[in-house]
mmCIF file of C-alpha atoms in Angstrom:
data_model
loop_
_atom_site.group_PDB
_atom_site.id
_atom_site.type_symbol
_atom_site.label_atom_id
_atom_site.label_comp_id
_atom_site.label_asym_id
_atom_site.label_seq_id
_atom_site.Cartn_x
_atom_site.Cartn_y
_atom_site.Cartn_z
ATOM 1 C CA UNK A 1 0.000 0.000 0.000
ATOM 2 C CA UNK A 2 2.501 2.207 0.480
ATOM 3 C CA UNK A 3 5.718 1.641 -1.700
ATOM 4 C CA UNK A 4 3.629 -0.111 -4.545
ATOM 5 C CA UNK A 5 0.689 1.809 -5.737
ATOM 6 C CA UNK A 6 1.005 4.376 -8.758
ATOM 7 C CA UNK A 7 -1.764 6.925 -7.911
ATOM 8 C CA UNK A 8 -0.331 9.588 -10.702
ATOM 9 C CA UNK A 9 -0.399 6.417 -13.728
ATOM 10 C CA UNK A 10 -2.185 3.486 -12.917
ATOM 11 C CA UNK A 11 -0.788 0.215 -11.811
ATOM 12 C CA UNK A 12 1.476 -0.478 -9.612
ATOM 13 C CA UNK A 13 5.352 -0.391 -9.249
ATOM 14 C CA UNK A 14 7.638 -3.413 -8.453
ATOM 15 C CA UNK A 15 10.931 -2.640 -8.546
ATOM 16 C CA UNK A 16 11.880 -1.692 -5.225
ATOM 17 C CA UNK A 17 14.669 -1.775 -3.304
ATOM 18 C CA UNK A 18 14.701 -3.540 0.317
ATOM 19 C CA UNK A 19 13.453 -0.765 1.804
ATOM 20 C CA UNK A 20 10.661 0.291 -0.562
ATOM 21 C CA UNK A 21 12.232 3.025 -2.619
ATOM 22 C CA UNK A 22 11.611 2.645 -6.183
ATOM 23 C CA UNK A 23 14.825 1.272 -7.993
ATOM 24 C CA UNK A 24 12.963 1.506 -11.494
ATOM 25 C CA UNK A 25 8.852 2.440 -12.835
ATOM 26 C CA UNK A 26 8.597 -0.066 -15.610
ATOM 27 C CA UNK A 27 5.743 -2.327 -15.422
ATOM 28 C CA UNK A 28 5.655 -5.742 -15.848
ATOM 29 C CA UNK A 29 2.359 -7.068 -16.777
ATOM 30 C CA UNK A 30 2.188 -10.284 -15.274
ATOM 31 C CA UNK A 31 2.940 -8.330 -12.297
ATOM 32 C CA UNK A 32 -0.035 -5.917 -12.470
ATOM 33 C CA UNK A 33 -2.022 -8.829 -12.942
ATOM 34 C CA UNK A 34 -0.590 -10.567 -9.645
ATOM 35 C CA UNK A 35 -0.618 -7.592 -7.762
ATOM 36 C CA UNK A 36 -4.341 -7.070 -9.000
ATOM 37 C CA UNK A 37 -5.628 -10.712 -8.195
ATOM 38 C CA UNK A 38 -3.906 -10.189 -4.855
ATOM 39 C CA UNK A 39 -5.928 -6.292 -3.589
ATOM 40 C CA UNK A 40 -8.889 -8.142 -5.066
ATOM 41 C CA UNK A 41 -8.330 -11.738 -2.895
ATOM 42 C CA UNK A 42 -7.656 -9.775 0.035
ATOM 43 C CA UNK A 43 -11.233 -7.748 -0.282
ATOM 44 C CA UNK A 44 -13.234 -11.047 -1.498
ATOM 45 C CA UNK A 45 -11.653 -13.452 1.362
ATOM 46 C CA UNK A 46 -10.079 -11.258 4.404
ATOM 47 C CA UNK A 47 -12.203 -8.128 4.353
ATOM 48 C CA UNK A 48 -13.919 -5.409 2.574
ATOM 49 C CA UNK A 49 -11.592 -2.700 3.049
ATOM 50 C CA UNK A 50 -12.493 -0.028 0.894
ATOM 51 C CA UNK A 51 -8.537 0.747 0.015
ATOM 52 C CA UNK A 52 -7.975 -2.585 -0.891
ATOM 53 C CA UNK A 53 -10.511 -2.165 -3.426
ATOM 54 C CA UNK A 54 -9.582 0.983 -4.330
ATOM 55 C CA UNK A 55 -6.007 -0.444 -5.168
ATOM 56 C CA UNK A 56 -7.374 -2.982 -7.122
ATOM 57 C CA UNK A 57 -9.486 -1.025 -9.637
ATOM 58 C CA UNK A 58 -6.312 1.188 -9.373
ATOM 59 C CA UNK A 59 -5.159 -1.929 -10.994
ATOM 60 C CA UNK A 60 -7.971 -3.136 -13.124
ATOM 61 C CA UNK A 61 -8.083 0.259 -14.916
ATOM 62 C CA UNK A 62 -4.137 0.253 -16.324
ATOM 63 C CA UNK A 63 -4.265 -2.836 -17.189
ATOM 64 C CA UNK A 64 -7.807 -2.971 -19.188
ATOM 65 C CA UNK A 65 -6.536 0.295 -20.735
ATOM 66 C CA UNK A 66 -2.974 -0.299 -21.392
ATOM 67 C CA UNK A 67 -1.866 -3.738 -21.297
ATOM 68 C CA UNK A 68 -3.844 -5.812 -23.470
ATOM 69 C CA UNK A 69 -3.042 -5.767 -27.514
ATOM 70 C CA UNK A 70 -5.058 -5.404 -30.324
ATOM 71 C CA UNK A 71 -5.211 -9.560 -30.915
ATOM 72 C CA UNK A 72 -5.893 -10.386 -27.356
ATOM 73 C CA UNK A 73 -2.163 -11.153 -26.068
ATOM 74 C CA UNK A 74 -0.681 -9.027 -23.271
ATOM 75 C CA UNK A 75 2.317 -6.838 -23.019
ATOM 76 C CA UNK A 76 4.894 -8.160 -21.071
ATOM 77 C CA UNK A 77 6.767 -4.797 -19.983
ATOM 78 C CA UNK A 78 5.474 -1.311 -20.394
ATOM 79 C CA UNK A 79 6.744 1.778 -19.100
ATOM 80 C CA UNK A 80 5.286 3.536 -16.495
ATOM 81 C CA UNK A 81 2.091 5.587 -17.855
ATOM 82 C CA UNK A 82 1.685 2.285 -20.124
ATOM 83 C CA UNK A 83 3.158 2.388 -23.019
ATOM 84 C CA UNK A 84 4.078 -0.566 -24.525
ATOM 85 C CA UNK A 85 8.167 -2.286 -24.181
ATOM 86 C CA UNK A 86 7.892 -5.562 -24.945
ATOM 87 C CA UNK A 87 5.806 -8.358 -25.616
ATOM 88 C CA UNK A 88 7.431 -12.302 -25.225
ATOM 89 C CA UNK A 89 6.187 -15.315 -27.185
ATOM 90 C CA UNK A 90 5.199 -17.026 -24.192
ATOM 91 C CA UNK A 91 1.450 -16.799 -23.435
ATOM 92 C CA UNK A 92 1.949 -17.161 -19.357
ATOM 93 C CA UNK A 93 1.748 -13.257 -18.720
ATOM 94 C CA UNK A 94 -2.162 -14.293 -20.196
ATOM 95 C CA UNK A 95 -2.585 -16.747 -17.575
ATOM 96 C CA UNK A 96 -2.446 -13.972 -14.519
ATOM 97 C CA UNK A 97 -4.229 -11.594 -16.237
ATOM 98 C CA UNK A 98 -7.166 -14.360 -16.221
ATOM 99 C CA UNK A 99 -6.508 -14.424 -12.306
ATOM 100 C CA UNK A 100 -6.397 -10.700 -11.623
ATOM 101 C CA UNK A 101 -9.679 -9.972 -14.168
ATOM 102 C CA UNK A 102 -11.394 -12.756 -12.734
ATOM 103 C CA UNK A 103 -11.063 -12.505 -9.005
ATOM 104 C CA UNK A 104 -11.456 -8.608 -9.190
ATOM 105 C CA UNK A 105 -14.637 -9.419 -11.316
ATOM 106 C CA UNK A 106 -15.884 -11.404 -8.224
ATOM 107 C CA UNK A 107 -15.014 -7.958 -6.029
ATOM 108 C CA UNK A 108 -16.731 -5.599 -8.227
ATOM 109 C CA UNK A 109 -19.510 -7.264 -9.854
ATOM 110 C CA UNK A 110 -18.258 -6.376 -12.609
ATOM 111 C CA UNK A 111 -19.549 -8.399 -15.851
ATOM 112 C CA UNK A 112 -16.723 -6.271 -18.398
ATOM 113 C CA UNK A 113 -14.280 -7.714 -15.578
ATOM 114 C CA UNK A 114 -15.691 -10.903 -16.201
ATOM 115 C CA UNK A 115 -16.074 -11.114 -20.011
ATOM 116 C CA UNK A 116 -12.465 -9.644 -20.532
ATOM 117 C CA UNK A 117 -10.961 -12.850 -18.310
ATOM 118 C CA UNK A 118 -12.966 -15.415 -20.015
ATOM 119 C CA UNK A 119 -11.506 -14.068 -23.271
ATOM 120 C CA UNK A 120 -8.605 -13.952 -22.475
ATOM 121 C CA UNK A 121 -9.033 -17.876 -20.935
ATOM 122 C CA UNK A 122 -10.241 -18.898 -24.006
ATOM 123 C CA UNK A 123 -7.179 -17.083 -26.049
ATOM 124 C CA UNK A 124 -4.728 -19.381 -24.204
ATOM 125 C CA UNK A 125 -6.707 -22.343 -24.256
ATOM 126 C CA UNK A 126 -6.805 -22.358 -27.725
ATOM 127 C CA UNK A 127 -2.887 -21.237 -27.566
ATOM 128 C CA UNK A 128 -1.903 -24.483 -25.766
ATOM 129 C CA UNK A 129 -3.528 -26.743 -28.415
ATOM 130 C CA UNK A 130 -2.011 -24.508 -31.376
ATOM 131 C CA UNK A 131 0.942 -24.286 -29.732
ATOM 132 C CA UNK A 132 2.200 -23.456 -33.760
ATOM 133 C CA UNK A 133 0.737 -20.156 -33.480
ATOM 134 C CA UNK A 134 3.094 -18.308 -31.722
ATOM 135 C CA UNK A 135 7.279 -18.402 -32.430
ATOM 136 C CA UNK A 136 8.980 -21.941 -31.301
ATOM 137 C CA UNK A 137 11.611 -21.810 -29.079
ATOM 138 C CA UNK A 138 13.297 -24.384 -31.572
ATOM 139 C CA UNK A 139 12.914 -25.201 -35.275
ATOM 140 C CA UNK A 140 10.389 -27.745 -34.511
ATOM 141 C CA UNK A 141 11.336 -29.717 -37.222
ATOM 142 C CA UNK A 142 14.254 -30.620 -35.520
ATOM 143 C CA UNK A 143 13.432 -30.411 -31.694
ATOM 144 C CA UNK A 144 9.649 -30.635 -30.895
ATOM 145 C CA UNK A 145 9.676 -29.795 -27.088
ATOM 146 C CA UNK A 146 6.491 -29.735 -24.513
ATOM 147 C CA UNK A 147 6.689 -27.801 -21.765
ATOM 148 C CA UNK A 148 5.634 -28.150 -17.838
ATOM 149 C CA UNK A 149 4.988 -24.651 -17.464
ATOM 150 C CA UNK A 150 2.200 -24.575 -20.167
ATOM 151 C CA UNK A 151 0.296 -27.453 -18.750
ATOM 152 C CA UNK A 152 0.589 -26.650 -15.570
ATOM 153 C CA UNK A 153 0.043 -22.835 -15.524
ATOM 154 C CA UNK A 154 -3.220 -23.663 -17.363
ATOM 155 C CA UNK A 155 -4.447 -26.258 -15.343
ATOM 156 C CA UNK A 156 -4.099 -24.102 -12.276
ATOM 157 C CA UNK A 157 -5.963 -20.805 -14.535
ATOM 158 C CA UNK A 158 -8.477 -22.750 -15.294
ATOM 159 C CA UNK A 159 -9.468 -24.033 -12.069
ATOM 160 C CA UNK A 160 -9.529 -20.277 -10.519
ATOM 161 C CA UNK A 161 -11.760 -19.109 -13.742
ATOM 162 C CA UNK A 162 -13.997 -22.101 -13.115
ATOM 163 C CA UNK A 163 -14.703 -21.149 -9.514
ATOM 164 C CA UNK A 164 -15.810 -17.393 -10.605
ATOM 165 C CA UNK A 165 -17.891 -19.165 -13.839
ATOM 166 C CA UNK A 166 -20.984 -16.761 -12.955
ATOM 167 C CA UNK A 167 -23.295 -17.917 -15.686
ATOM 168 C CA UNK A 168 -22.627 -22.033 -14.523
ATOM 169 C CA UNK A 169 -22.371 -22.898 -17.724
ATOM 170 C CA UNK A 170 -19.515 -23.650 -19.449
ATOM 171 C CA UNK A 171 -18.344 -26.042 -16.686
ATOM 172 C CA UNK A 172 -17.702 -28.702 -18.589
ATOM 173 C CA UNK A 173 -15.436 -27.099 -20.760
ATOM 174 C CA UNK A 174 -13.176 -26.475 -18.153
ATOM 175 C CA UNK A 175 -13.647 -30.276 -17.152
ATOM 176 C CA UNK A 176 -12.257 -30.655 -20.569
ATOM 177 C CA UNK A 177 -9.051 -28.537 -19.958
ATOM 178 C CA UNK A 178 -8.106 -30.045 -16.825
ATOM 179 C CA UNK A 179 -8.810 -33.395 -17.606
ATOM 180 C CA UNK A 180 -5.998 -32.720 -20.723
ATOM 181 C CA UNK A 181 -3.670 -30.884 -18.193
ATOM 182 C CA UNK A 182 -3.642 -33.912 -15.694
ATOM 183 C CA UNK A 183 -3.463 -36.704 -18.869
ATOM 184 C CA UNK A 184 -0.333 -34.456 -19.846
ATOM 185 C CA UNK A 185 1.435 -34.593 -16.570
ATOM 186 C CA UNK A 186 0.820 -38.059 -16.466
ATOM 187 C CA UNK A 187 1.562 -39.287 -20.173
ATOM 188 C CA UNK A 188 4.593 -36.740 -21.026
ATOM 189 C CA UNK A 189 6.228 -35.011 -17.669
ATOM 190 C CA UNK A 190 6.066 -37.542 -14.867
ATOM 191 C CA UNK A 191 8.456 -40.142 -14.636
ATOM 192 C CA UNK A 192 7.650 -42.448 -11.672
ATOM 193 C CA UNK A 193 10.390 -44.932 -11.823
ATOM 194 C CA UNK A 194 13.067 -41.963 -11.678
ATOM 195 C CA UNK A 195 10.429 -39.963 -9.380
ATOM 196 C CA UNK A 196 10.978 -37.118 -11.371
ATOM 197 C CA UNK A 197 8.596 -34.311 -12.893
ATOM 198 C CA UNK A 198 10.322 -32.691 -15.958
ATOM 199 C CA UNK A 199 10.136 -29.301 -17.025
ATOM 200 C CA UNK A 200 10.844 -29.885 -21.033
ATOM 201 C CA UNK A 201 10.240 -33.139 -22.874
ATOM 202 C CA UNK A 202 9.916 -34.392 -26.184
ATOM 203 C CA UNK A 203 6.979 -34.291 -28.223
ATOM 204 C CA UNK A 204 6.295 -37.983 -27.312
ATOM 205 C CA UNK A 205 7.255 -37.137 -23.275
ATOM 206 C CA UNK A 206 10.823 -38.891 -23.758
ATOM 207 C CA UNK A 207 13.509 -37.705 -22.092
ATOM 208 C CA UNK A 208 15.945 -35.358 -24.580
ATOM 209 C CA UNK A 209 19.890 -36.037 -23.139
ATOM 210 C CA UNK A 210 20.650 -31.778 -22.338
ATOM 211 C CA UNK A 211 20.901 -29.815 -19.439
ATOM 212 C CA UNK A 212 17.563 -28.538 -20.484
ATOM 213 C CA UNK A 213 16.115 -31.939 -20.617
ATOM 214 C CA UNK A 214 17.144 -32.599 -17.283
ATOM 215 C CA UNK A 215 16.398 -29.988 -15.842
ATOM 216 C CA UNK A 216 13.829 -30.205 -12.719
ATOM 217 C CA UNK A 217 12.117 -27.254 -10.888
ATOM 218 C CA UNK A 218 11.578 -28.288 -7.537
ATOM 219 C CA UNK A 219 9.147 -25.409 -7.139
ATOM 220 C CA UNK A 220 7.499 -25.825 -10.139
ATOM 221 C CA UNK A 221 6.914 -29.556 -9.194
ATOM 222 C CA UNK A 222 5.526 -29.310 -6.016
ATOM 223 C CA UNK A 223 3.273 -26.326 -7.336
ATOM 224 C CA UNK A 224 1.897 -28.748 -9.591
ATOM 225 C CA UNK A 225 1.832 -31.398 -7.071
ATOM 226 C CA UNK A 226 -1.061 -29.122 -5.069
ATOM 227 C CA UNK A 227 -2.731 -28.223 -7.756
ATOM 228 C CA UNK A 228 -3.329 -31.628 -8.510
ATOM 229 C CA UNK A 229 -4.623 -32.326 -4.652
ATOM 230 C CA UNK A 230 -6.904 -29.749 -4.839
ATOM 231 C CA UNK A 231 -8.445 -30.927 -7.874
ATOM 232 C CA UNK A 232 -8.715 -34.358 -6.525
ATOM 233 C CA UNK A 233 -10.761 -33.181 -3.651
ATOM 234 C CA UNK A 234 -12.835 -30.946 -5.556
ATOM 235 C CA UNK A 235 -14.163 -34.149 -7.598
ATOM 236 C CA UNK A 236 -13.819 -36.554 -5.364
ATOM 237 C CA UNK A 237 -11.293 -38.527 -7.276
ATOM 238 C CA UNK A 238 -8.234 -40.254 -5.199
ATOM 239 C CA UNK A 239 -6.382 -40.865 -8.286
ATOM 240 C CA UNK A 240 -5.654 -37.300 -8.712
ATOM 241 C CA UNK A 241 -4.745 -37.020 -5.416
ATOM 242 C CA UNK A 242 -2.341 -39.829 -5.078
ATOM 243 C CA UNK A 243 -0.279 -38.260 -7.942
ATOM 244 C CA UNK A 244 0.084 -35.245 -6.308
ATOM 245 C CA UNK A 245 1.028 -36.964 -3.502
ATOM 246 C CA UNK A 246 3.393 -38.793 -5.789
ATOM 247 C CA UNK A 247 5.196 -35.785 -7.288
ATOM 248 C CA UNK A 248 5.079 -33.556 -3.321
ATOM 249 C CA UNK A 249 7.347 -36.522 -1.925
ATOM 250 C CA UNK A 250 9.741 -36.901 -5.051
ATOM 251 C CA UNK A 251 10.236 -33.344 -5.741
ATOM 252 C CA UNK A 252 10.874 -32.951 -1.983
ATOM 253 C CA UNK A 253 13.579 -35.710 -1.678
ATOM 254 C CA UNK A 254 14.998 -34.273 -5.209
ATOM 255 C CA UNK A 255 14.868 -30.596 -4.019
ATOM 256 C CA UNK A 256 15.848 -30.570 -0.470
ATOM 257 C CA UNK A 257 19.046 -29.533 0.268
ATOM 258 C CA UNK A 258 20.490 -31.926 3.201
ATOM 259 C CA UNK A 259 23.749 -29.611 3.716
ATOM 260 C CA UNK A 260 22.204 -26.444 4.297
ATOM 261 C CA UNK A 261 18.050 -26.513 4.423
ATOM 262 C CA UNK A 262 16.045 -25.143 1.911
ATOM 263 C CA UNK A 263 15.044 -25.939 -1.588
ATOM 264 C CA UNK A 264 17.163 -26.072 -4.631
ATOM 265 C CA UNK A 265 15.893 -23.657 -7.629
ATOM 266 C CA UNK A 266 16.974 -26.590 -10.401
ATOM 267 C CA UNK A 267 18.706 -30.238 -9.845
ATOM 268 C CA UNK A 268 19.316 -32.331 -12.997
ATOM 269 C CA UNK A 269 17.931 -35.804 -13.734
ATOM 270 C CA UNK A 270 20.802 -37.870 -13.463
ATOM 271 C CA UNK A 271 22.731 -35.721 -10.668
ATOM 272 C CA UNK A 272 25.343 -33.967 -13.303
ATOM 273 C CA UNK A 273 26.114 -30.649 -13.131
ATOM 274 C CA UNK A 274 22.862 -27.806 -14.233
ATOM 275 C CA UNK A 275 24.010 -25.017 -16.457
ATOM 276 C CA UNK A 276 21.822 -22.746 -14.550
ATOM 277 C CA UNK A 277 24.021 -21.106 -12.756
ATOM 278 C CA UNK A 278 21.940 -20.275 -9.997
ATOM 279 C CA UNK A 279 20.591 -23.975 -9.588
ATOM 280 C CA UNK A 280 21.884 -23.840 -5.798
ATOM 281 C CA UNK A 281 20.392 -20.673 -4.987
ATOM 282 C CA UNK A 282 17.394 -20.418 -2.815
ATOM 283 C CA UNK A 283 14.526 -18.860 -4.150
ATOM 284 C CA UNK A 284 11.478 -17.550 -1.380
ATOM 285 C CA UNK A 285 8.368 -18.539 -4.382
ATOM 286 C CA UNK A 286 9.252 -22.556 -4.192
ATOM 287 C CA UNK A 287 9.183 -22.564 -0.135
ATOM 288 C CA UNK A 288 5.784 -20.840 0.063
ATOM 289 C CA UNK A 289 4.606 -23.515 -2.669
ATOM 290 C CA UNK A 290 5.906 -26.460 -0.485
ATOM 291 C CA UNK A 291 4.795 -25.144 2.733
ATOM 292 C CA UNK A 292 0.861 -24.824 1.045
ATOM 293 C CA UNK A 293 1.332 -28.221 -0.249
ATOM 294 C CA UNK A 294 2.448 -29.873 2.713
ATOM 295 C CA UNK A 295 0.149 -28.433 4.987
ATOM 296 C CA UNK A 296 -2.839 -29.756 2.335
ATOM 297 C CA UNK A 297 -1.034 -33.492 1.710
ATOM 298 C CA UNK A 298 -1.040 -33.590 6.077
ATOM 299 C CA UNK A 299 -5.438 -32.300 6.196
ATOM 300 C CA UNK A 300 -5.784 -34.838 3.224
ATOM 301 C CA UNK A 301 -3.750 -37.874 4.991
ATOM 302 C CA UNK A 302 -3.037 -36.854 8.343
ATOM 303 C CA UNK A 303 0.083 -38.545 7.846
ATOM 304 C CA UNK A 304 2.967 -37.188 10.484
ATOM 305 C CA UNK A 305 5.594 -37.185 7.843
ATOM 306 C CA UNK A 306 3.647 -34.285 5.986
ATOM 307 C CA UNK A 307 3.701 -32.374 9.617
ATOM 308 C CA UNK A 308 7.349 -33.197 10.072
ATOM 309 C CA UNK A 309 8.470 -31.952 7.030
ATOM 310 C CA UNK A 310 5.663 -29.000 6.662
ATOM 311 C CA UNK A 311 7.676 -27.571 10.617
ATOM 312 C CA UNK A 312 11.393 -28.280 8.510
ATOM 313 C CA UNK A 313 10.427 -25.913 5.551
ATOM 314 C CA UNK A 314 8.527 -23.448 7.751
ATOM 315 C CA UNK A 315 11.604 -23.265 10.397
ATOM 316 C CA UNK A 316 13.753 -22.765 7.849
ATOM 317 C CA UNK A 317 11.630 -20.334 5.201
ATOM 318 C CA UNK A 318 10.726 -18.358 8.381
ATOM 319 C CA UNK A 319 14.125 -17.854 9.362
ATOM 320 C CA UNK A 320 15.745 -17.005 6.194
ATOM 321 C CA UNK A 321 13.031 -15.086 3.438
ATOM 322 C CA UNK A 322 12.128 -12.565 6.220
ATOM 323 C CA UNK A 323 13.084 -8.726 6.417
ATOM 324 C CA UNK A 324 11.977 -8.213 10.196
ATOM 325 C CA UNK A 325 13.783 -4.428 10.144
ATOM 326 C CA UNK A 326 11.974 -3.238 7.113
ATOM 327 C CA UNK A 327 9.179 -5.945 6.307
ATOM 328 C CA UNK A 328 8.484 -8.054 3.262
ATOM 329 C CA UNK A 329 10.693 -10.739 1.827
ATOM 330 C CA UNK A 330 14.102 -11.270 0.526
ATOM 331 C CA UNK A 331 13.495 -13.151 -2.765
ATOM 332 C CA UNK A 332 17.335 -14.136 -3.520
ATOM 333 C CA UNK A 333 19.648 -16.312 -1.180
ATOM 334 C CA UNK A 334 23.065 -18.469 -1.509
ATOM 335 C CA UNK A 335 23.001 -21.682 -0.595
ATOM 336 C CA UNK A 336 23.836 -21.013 2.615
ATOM 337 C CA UNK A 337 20.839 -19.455 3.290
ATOM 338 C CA UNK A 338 23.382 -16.047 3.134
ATOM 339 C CA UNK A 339 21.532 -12.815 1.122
ATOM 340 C CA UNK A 340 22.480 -12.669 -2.711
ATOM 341 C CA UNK A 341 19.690 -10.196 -3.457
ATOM 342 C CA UNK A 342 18.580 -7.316 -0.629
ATOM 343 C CA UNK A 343 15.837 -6.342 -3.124
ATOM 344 C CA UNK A 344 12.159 -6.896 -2.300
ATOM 345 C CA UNK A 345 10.870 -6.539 -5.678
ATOM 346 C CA UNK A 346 11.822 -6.758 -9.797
ATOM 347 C CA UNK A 347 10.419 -8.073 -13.119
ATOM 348 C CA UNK A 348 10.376 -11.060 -11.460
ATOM 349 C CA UNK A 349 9.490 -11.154 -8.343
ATOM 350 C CA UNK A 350 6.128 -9.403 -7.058
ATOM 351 C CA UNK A 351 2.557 -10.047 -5.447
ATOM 352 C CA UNK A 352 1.640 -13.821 -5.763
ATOM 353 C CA UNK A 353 3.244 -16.889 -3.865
ATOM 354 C CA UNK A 354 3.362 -15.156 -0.526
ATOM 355 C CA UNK A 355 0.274 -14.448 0.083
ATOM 356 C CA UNK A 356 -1.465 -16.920 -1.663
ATOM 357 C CA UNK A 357 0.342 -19.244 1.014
ATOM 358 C CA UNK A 358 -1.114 -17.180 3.982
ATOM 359 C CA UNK A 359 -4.770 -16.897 2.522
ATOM 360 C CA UNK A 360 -5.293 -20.002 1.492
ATOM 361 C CA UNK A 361 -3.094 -21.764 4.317
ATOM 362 C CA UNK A 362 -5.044 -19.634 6.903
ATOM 363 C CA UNK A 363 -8.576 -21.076 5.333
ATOM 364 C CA UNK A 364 -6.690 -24.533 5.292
ATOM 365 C CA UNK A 365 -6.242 -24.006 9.035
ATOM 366 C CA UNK A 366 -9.469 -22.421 9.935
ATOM 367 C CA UNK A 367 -11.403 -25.944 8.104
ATOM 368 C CA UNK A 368 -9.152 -27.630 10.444
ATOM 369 C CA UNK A 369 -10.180 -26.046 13.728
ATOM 370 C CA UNK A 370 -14.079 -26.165 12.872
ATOM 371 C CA UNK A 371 -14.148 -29.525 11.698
#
């Protein structure tokens, strides 16, 4: 509220410095979109504070008026009053727009809100299954790669669009999606015997022999893994959520670093060397992602080992990502646990895993206690 919001433009400002002072006023879009599903979460689940809604329309207004090109894709960076910078080939900036429109829909009643989200769904939807479209990150004729990301980032969008589907009737369509999202994970990205869930494959989910085809995302993994609980429970279906379960305890025993604590940001397949160079680093997004998903794997099983390792991450998270003297959290650490990065915000790192861990572990908690 008080380092982020720009009342003179629009939007809202990330790049600060650790103590809130503005290191740049470039906009990321997928941050305004984060930063506008979070004002609008806080006023539809924690309390209808007028500010918070005022900051999200704040919100809702730059980005309906500035982000958003003439075919329906977002801007990826624009400058401060909104003009655009740059635009990527990647569709994910899409994906939290569909959050931000559609939960600030829910705060507003707004039916523009509404409209602008499900058209924006249905954009990247039909993106993932024409994946040809858009530029290939190799000639495909040569390397035809699938990527976690997609499938999971749209499983996840479409099960926050479906809970805000106010006219009840396209629900089966977004049956459809998921239903393709978790037969992806399964047939292409999950490898059980190895107990491993791959960021890139090939076409035909085989493993390609580089770096990049190695690569896991311990964060990205366990992400996935919740997503995939919480869909279990919301049909019913123990299937879905044994392979969640599956993917939390492998990507935990891949990720965790026995030396020091905390999560690695990449590990490769077969235990060689990762050419990200930060691979060892620890980053705060993939702690708040484990802690949520261990906390739901223990109210789904009650099984201790979910409580155990849900108090490791925590003790460790909470005594590392903090900034007690001037609030928020660090984003960037060594291995060690050691500060690389004093900053508290950038093009990458904004409004989204943090306090979608507190609001949704709180209500995790609070189903606990009145049960």
């Amino acid at each position: 509220m008080k380092f982020s919001i720009d009342r003179k433009n629009g939007g809202y400002f990330h790049y600060l410095d650790r103590d809130g002072s503005l290191l740049c006023s470039d906009k990321a879009v997928w941050l305004q979109n984060r930063s506008l599903w979070f004002f609008s979460k806080l006023y539809n689940e924690i309390e209808k504070n007028d500010e918070w809604f005022a900051a999200a329309k704040n919100g809702y207004e730059f980005i309906k008026n500035h982000c958003i090109d003439s075919d329906g894709r977002m801007f990826f960076l624009v400058d401060k009053q909104g003009r655009k910078l740059r635009k990527r080939r990647y569709w994910f900036t899409e994906t939290f727009g569909v959050l931000g429109l559609s939960e600030y829909a829910k705060a507003a009643n707004d039916r523009e809100a509404y409209e602008l989200a499900l058209q924006t769904y249905k954009l990247i939807v039909h993106l993932y299954h024409h994946p040809e479209e858009l530029p290939s990150k190799f000639y495909s004729e040569n390397r035809n790669i699938r990527s976690l990301t997609a499938t999971m980032l749209l499983m996840s969008t479409t099960q926050v669009i479906r809970a805000m589907d106010v006219d009840k009737n396209v629900s089966s369509d977004f049956s459809q999606v998921i239903d393709t999202c978790i037969g992806d994970i399964q047939r292409y990205f999950f490898k059980p015997n190895e107990r491993a869930l791959l960021e890139t494959v090939a076409q035909d989910g085989s493993v390609i022999n580089t770096p990049d085809g190695r690569t896991i995302n311990p964060g990205h993994s366990i992400e996935t893994a919740w997503f995939l609980m919480q869909e279990g429970l919301y049909r019913g279906n123990r299937d879905t959520i044994a392979l969640g379960l599956q993917i939390l305890d492998a990507s935990l025993e891949r990720g965790w670093d026995e030396t020091y604590g905390g999560l690695f940001s990449f590990v490769d397949l077969e235990g060689k060397p990762s050419e990200h160079v930060e691979w060892d680093m620890k980053y705060w997004w993939p702690h708040t992602e484990s802690l949520y998903a261990l906390l739901l794997a223990y109210v789904i099983t009650k099984d201790d080992k979910y409580l155990a390792s849900y108090d490791e991450v925590h003790a460790w998270t909470f005594s590392h990502f903090p900034d007690y003297e001037y609030g928020e959290w660090y984003g960037y650490l060594h291995r060690d646990g050691s500060i690389a990065l004093p900053i508290k915000g950038s093009a990458w790192k904004g409004t989204l895993h943090l306090p979608r861990l507190l609001i949704q572990g709180m209500a995790l908690i609070d189903d606990c206690i009145n049960q």
